[in-house]
């Protein structure tokens, strides 16, 4: 049985909840299992996941991922704009790197902190 997934009415609402959790420094970690019940939300037919990854070189990247039936990268970019609207000024194609994986997740990532963290 799969764990219950959080549900939000809008991408704006999902972004408020998921980004608050993802940007909490106590939750930052090396990339491992990206999609967990804690960082996943369902908005209509689309699943959205948000996390903050720390690379082995201590760079930080925010990652927002979408998956849904017939979801194109352009559609996902529009969802990303809604998702991050309360936290970031969205500039299309200027800051976000996009990739699509074999499970049809569309991932957007960008550098979160300008300088590397100091250990």
Tab-separated table of C-alpha atoms in Angstrom:
chain	number	residue	atom	x	y	z
A	1	UNK	CA	0.000	0.000	0.000
A	2	UNK	CA	1.326	3.444	-0.979
A	3	UNK	CA	1.536	6.194	1.649
A	4	UNK	CA	-1.084	8.946	1.470
A	5	UNK	CA	0.011	11.887	-0.702
A	6	UNK	CA	-0.746	15.470	0.310
A	7	UNK	CA	-3.280	17.215	-1.942
A	8	UNK	CA	-3.426	20.928	-2.799
A	9	UNK	CA	-6.048	22.858	-4.746
A	10	UNK	CA	-3.542	24.981	-6.711
A	11	UNK	CA	0.146	25.025	-7.627
A	12	UNK	CA	0.461	28.264	-5.672
A	13	UNK	CA	-0.824	26.485	-2.545
A	14	UNK	CA	1.422	23.459	-3.163
A	15	UNK	CA	4.422	25.740	-3.610
A	16	UNK	CA	3.785	27.482	-0.313
A	17	UNK	CA	3.736	24.199	1.587
A	18	UNK	CA	6.457	22.260	-0.243
A	19	UNK	CA	8.936	25.129	-0.635
A	20	UNK	CA	8.675	25.969	3.069
A	21	UNK	CA	9.713	22.405	3.892
A	22	UNK	CA	12.336	22.115	1.124
A	23	UNK	CA	14.056	25.393	2.038
A	24	UNK	CA	14.320	24.560	5.742
A	25	UNK	CA	18.112	24.100	6.268
A	26	UNK	CA	17.477	21.223	8.676
A	27	UNK	CA	16.066	19.211	5.749
A	28	UNK	CA	18.938	19.848	3.319
A	29	UNK	CA	20.842	16.729	2.380
A	30	UNK	CA	22.898	15.011	-0.258
A	31	UNK	CA	20.644	13.829	-3.086
A	32	UNK	CA	19.284	10.385	-2.299
A	33	UNK	CA	15.715	9.289	-2.781
A	34	UNK	CA	14.231	12.446	-4.254
A	35	UNK	CA	10.493	11.738	-4.027
A	36	UNK	CA	9.172	11.109	-0.536
A	37	UNK	CA	5.764	11.607	1.052
A	38	UNK	CA	7.180	14.675	2.802
A	39	UNK	CA	8.165	16.528	-0.382
A	40	UNK	CA	5.385	15.360	-2.735
A	41	UNK	CA	1.973	16.877	-3.432
A	42	UNK	CA	-0.877	16.146	-5.836
A	43	UNK	CA	-2.581	19.054	-7.660
A	44	UNK	CA	-5.339	17.709	-9.881
A	45	UNK	CA	-3.697	15.092	-12.110
A	46	UNK	CA	-0.172	16.459	-11.605
A	47	UNK	CA	2.307	15.359	-8.967
A	48	UNK	CA	4.853	17.938	-7.809
A	49	UNK	CA	7.974	17.398	-5.719
A	50	UNK	CA	10.372	19.966	-4.218
A	51	UNK	CA	13.751	19.422	-2.606
A	52	UNK	CA	17.020	21.173	-1.926
A	53	UNK	CA	20.137	19.190	-2.730
A	54	UNK	CA	23.658	19.716	-1.494
A	55	UNK	CA	26.346	18.419	-3.839
A	56	UNK	CA	29.545	16.784	-2.548
A	57	UNK	CA	31.297	20.114	-3.335
A	58	UNK	CA	28.747	21.892	-1.061
A	59	UNK	CA	26.844	23.714	-3.807
A	60	UNK	CA	23.108	23.954	-3.183
A	61	UNK	CA	20.407	23.435	-5.802
A	62	UNK	CA	16.662	23.726	-5.534
A	63	UNK	CA	14.825	21.100	-7.563
A	64	UNK	CA	11.137	21.223	-8.466
A	65	UNK	CA	9.756	18.262	-10.401
A	66	UNK	CA	6.415	17.605	-12.088
A	67	UNK	CA	4.754	14.477	-13.481
A	68	UNK	CA	1.335	14.165	-15.042
A	69	UNK	CA	-0.501	12.696	-18.002
A	70	UNK	CA	0.598	14.307	-21.284
A	71	UNK	CA	2.568	16.988	-19.401
A	72	UNK	CA	4.991	18.782	-21.733
A	73	UNK	CA	8.077	20.748	-20.630
A	74	UNK	CA	6.291	23.974	-21.668
A	75	UNK	CA	3.231	23.090	-19.567
A	76	UNK	CA	5.511	22.197	-16.657
A	77	UNK	CA	7.315	25.555	-16.993
A	78	UNK	CA	3.968	27.317	-16.562
A	79	UNK	CA	3.279	25.193	-13.471
A	80	UNK	CA	6.745	26.050	-12.139
A	81	UNK	CA	5.976	29.756	-12.440
A	82	UNK	CA	2.806	29.293	-10.364
A	83	UNK	CA	4.577	26.998	-7.882
A	84	UNK	CA	7.430	29.401	-7.048
A	85	UNK	CA	5.489	32.672	-7.367
A	86	UNK	CA	5.477	33.462	-3.626
A	87	UNK	CA	9.189	32.734	-3.090
A	88	UNK	CA	11.065	33.631	-6.288
A	89	UNK	CA	10.782	35.988	-9.199
A	90	UNK	CA	10.355	33.621	-12.111
A	91	UNK	CA	12.474	34.389	-15.190
A	92	UNK	CA	11.803	31.832	-17.973
A	93	UNK	CA	14.868	30.172	-19.492
A	94	UNK	CA	17.234	32.407	-17.531
A	95	UNK	CA	17.875	30.447	-14.359
A	96	UNK	CA	16.311	26.999	-14.457
A	97	UNK	CA	17.921	23.892	-15.956
A	98	UNK	CA	15.372	21.331	-17.179
A	99	UNK	CA	15.664	17.562	-17.628
A	100	UNK	CA	13.227	14.705	-18.171
A	101	UNK	CA	13.930	11.295	-16.650
A	102	UNK	CA	12.877	7.797	-17.723
A	103	UNK	CA	9.878	7.870	-15.345
A	104	UNK	CA	8.577	10.996	-17.139
A	105	UNK	CA	9.320	13.403	-14.308
A	106	UNK	CA	10.175	16.884	-15.612
A	107	UNK	CA	12.826	18.338	-13.287
A	108	UNK	CA	13.699	22.015	-12.975
A	109	UNK	CA	16.760	22.955	-10.953
A	110	UNK	CA	18.708	26.090	-10.216
A	111	UNK	CA	21.453	27.161	-7.871
A	112	UNK	CA	20.008	28.183	-4.507
A	113	UNK	CA	22.922	29.852	-2.727
A	114	UNK	CA	25.472	31.859	-4.680
A	115	UNK	CA	28.460	30.740	-2.619
A	116	UNK	CA	29.395	27.240	-1.615
A	117	UNK	CA	28.649	26.256	1.941
A	118	UNK	CA	31.593	26.069	4.312
A	119	UNK	CA	32.032	22.835	6.207
